[in-house]
mmCIF file of N, CA and C in Angstrom:
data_model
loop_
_atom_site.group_PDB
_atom_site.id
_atom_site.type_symbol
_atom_site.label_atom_id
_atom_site.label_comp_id
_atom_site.label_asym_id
_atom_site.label_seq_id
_atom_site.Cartn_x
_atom_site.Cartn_y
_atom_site.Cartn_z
ATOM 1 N N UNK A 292 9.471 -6.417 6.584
ATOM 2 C CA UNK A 292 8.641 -7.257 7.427
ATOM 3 C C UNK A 292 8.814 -6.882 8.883
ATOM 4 N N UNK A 293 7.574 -7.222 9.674
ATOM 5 C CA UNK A 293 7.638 -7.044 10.515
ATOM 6 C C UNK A 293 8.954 -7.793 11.197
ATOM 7 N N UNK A 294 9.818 -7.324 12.443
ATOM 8 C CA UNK A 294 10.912 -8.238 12.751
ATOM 9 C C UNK A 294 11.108 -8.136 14.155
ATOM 10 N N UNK A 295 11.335 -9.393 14.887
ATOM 11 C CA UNK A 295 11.462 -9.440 16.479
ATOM 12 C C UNK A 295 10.249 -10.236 16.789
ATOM 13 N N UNK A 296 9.084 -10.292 16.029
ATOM 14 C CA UNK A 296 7.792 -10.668 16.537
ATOM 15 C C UNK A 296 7.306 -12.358 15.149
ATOM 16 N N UNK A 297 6.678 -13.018 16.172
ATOM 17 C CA UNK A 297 6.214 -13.957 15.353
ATOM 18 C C UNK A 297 4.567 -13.365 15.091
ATOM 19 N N UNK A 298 4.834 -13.149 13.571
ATOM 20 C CA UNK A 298 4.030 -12.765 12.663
ATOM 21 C C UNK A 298 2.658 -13.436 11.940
ATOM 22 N N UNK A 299 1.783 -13.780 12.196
ATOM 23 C CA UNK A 299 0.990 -14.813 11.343
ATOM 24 C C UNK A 299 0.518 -14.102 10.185
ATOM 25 N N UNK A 300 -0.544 -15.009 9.093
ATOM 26 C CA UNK A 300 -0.297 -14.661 8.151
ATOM 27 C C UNK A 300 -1.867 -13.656 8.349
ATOM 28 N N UNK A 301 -2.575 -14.177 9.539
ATOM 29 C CA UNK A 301 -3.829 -13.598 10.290
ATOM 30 C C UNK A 301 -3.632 -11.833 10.269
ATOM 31 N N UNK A 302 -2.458 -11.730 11.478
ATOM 32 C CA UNK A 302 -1.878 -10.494 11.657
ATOM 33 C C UNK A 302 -1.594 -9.690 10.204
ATOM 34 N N UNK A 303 -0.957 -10.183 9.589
ATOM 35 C CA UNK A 303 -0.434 -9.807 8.255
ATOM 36 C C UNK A 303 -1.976 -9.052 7.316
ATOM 37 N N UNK A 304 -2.856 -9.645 7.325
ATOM 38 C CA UNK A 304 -3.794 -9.461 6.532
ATOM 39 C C UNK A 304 -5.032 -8.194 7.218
ATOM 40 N N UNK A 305 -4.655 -8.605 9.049
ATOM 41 C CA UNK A 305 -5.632 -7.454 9.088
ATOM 42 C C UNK A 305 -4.567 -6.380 9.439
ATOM 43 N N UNK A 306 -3.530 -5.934 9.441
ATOM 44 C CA UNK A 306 -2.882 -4.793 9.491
ATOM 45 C C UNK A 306 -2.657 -4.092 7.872
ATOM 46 N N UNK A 307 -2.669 -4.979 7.137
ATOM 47 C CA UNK A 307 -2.448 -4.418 5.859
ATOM 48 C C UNK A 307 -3.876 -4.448 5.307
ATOM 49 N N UNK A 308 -5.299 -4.897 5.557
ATOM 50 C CA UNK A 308 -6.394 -4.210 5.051
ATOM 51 C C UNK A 308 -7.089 -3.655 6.135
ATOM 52 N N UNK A 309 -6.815 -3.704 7.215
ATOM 53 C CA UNK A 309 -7.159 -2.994 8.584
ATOM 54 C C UNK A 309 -8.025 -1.519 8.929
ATOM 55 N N UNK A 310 -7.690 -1.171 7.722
ATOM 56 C CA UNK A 310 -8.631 0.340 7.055
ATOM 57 C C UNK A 310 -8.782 1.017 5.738
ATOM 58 N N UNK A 311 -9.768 1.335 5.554
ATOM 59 C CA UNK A 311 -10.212 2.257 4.361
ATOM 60 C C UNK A 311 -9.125 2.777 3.822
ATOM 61 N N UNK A 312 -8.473 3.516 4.256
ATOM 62 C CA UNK A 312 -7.051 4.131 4.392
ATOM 63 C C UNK A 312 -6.465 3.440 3.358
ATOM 64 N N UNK A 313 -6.361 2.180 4.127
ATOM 65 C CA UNK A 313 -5.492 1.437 3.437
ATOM 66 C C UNK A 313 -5.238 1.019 2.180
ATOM 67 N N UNK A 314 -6.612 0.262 2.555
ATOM 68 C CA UNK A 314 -7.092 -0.144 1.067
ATOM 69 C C UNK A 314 -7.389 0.680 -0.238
ATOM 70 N N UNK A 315 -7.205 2.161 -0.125
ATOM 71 C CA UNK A 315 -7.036 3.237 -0.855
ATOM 72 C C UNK A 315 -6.088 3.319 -1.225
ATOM 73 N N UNK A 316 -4.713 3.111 -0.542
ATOM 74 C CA UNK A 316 -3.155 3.311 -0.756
ATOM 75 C C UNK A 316 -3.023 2.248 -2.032
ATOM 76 N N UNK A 317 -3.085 1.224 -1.351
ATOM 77 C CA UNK A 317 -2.806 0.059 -2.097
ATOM 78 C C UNK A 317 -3.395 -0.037 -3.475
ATOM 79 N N UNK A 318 -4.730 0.200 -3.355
ATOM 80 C CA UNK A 318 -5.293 0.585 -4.907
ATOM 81 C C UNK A 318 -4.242 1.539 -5.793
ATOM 82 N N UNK A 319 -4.251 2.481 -5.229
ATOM 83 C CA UNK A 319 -3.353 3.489 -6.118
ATOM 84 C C UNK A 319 -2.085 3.707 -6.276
ATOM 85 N N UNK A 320 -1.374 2.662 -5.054
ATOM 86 C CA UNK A 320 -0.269 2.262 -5.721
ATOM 87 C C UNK A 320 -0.212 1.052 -7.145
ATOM 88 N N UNK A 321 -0.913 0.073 -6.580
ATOM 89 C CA UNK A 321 -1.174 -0.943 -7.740
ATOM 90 C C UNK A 321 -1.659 -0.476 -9.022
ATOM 91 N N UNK A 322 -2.284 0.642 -8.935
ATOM 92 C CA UNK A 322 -2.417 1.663 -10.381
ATOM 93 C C UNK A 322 -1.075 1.962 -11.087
ATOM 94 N N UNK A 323 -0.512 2.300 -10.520
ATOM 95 C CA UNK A 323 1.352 2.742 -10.701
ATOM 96 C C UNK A 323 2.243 1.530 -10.860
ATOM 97 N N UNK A 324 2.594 2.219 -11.900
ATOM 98 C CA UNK A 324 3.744 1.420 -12.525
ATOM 99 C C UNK A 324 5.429 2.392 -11.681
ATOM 100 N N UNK A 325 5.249 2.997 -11.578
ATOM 101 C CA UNK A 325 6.227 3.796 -11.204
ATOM 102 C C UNK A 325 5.877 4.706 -9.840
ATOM 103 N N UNK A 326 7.314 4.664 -8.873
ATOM 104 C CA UNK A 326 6.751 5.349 -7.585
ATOM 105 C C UNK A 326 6.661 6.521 -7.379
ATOM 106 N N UNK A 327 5.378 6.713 -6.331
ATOM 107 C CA UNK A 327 5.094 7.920 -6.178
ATOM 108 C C UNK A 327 5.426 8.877 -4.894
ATOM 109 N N UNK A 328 5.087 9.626 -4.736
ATOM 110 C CA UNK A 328 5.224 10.905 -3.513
ATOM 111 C C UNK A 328 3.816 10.691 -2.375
ATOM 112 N N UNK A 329 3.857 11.046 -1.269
ATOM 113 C CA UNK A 329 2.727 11.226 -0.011
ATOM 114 C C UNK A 329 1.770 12.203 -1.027
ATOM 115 N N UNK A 330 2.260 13.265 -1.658
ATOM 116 C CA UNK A 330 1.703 14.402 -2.337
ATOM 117 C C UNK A 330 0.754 13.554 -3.613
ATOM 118 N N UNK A 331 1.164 12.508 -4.435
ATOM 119 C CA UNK A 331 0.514 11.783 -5.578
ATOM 120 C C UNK A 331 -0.098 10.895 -5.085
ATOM 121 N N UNK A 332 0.008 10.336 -4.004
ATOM 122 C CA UNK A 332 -1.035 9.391 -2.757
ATOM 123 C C UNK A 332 -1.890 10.165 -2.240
ATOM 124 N N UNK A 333 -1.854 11.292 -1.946
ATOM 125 C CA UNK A 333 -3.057 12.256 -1.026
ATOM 126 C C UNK A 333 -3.988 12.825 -2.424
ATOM 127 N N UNK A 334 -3.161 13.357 -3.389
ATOM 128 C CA UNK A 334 -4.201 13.372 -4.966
ATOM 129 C C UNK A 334 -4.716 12.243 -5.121
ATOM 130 N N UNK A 335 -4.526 11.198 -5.247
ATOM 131 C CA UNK A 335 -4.799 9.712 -5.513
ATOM 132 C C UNK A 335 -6.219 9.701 -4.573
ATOM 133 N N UNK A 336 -6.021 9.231 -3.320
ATOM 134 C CA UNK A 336 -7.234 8.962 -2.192
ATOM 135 C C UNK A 336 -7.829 9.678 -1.760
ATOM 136 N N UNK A 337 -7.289 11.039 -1.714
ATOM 137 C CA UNK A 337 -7.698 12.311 -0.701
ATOM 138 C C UNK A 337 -7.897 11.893 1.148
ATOM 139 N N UNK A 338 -7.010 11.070 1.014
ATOM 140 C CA UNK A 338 -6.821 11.149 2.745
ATOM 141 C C UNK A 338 -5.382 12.240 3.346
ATOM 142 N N UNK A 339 -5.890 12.453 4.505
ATOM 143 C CA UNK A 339 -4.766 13.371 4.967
ATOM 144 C C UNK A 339 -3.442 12.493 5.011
ATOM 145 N N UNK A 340 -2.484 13.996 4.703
ATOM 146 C CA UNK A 340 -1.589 13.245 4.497
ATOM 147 C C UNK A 340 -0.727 12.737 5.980
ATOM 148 N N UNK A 341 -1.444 13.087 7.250
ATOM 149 C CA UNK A 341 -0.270 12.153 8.480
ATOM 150 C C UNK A 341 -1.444 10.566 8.654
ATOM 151 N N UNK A 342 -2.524 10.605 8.448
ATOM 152 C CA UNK A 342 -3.156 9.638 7.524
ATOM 153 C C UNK A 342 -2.573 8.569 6.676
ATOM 154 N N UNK A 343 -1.788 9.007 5.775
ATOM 155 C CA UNK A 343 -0.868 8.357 4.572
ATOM 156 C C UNK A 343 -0.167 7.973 5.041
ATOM 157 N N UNK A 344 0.717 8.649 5.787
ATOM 158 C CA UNK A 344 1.943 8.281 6.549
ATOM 159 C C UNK A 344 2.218 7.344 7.810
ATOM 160 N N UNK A 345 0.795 7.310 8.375
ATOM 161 C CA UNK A 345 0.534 6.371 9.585
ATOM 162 C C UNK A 345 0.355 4.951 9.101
ATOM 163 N N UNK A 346 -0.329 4.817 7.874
ATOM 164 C CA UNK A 346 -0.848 3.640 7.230
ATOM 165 C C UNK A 346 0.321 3.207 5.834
ATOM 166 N N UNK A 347 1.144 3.885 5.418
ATOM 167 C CA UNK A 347 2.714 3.995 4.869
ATOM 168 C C UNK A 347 3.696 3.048 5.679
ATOM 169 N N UNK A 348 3.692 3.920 6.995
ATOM 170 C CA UNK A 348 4.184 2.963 7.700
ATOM 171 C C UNK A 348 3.947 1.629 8.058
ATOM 172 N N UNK A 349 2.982 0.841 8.298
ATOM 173 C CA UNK A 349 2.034 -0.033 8.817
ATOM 174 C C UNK A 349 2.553 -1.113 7.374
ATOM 175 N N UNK A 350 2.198 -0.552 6.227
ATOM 176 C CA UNK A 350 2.673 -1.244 4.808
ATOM 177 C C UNK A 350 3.852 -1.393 4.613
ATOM 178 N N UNK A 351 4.448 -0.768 5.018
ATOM 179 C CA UNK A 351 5.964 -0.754 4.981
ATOM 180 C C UNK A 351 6.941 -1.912 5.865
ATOM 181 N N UNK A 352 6.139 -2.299 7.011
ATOM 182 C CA UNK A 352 6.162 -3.221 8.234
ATOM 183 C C UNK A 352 5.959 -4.249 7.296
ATOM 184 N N UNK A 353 5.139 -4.895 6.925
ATOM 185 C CA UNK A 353 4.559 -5.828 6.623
ATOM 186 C C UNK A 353 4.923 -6.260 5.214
ATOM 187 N N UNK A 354 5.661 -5.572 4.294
ATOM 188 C CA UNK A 354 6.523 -5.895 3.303
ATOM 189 C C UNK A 354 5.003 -5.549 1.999
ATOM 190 N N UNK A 355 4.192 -4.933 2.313
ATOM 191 C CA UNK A 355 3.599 -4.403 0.866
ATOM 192 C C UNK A 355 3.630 -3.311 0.436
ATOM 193 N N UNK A 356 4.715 -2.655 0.932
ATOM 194 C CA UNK A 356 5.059 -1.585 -0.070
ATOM 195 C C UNK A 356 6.283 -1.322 0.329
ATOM 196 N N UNK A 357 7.041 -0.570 -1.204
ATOM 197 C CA UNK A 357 8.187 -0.188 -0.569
ATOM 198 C C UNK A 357 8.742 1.317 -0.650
ATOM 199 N N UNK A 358 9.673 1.949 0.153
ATOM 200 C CA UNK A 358 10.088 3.254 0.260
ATOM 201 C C UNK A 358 11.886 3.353 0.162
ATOM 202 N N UNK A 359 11.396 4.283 -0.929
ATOM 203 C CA UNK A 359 13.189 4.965 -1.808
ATOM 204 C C UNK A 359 12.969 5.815 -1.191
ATOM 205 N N UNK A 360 14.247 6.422 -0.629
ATOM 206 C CA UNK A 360 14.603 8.099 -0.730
ATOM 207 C C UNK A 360 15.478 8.850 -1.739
ATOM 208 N N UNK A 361 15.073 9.441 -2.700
ATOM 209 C CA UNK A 361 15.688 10.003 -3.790
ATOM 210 C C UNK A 361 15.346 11.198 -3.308
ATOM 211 N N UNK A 362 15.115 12.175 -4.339
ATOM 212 C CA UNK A 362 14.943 13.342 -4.283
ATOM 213 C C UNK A 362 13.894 13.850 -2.968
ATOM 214 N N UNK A 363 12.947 13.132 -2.983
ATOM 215 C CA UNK A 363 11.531 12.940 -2.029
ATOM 216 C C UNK A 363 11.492 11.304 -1.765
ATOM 217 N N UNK A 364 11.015 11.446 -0.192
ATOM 218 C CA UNK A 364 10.423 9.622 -0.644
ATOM 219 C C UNK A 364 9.640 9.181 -1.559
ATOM 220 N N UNK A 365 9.637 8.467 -1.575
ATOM 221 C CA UNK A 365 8.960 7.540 -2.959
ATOM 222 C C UNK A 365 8.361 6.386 -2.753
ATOM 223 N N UNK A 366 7.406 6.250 -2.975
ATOM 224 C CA UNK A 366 6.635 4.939 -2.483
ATOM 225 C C UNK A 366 6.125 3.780 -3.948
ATOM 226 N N UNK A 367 6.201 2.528 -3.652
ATOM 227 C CA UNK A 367 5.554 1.630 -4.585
ATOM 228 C C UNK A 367 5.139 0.167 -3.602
ATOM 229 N N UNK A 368 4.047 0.082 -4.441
ATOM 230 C CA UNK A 368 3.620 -1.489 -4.388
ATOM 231 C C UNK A 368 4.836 -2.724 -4.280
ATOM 232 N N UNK A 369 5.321 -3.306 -3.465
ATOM 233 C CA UNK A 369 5.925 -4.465 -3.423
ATOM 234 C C UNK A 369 5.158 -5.680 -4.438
ATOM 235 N N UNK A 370 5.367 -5.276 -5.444
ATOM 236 C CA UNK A 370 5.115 -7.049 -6.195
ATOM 237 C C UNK A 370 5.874 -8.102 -6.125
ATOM 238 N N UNK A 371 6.879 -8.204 -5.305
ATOM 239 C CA UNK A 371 7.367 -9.673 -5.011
ATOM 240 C C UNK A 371 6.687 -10.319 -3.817
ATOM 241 N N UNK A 372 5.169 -9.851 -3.326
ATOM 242 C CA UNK A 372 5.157 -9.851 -2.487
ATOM 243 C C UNK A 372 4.040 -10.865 -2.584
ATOM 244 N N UNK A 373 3.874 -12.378 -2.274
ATOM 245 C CA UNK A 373 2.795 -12.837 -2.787
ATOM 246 C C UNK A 373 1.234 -12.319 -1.625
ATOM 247 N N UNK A 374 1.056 -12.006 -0.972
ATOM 248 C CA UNK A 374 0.161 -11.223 -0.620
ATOM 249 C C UNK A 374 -0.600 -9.967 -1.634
ATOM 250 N N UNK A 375 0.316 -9.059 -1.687
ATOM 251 C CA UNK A 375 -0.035 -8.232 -2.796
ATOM 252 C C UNK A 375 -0.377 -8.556 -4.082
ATOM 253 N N UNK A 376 0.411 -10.028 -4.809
ATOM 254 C CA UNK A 376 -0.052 -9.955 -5.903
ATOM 255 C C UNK A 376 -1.650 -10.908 -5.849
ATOM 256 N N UNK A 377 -2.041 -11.632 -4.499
ATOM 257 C CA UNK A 377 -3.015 -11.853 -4.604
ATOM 258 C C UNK A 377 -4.603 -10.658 -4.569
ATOM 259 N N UNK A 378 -3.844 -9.647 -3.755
ATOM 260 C CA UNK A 378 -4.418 -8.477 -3.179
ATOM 261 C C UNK A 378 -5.123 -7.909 -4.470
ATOM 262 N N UNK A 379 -3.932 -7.578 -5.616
ATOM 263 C CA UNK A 379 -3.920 -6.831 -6.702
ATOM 264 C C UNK A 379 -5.043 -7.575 -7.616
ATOM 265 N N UNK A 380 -4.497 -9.127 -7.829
ATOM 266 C CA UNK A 380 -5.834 -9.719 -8.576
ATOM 267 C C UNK A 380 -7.066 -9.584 -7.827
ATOM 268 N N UNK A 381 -7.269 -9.603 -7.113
ATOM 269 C CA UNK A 381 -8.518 -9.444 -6.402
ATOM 270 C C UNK A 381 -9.125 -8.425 -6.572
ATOM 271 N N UNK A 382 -8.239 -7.164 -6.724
ATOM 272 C CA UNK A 382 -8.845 -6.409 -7.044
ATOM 273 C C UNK A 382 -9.304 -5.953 -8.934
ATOM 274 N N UNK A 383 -8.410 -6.371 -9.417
ATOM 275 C CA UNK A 383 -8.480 -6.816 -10.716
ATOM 276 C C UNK A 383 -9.811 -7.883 -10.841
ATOM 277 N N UNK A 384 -9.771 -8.920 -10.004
ATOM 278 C CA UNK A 384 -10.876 -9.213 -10.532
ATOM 279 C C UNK A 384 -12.570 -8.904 -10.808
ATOM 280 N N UNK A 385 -12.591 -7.948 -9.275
ATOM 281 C CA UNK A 385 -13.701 -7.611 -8.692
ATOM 282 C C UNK A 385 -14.142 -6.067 -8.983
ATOM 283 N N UNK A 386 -13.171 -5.545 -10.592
ATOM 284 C CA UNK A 386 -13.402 -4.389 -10.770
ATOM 285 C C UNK A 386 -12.932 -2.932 -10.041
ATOM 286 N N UNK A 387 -11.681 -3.219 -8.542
ATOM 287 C CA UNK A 387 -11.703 -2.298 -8.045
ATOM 288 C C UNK A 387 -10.866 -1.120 -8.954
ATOM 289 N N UNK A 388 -9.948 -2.255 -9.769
ATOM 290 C CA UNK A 388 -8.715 -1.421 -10.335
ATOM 291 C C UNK A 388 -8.841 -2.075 -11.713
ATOM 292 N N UNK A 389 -8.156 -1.284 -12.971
ATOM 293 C CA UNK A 389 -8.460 -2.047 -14.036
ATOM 294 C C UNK A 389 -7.146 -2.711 -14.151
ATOM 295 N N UNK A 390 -7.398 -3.484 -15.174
ATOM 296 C CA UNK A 390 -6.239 -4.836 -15.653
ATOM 297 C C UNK A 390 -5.118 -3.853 -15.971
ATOM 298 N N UNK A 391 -3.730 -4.385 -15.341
ATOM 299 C CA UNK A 391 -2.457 -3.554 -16.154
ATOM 300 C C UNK A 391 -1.821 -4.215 -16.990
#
């Protein structure tokens, strides 16, 4: 989460759907059950990858996604995140992504 700053839930919503970008990430993480690479996100959306990484970050702030460093970073969907899991049905509902 963002930290130092009082956060609304306003802020929260347009930084994390704030762009196309974004809303691409998030789809294709919420596809994944398991985390992925900048490299399986840029196959995924076809946005560039300092693109990925600008808007990675931004998600990462805001607690809807999260980043391992193992071998490579690794990225996933935060599902404890009740934002996201409203995000995810929504998109579930409206056909963006199918049911998991």
């Amino acid at each position: 989460m963002i930290s130092g700053s009082k956060t609304t839930n306003k802020d929260i919503v347009e930084i994390g759907l704030g762009s196309i970008g974004k809303i691409k990430i998030m789809k294709a993480l919420a596809e994944e059950a398991r985390m992925i690479t900048i490299y399986t996100l840029h196959k995924k959306t076809h946005l560039k990858r300092e693109d990925i990484k600008r808007n990675l970050d931004d998600l990462r702030k805001i607690g809807w996604v999260n980043e391992s460093k193992l071998a490579n970073i690794m990225y996933s969907i935060n599902r404890e995140n009740e934002f996201v899991n409203r995000l995810t049905a929504f998109f579930i509902d409206v056909g963006y992504i199918d049911q998991q």
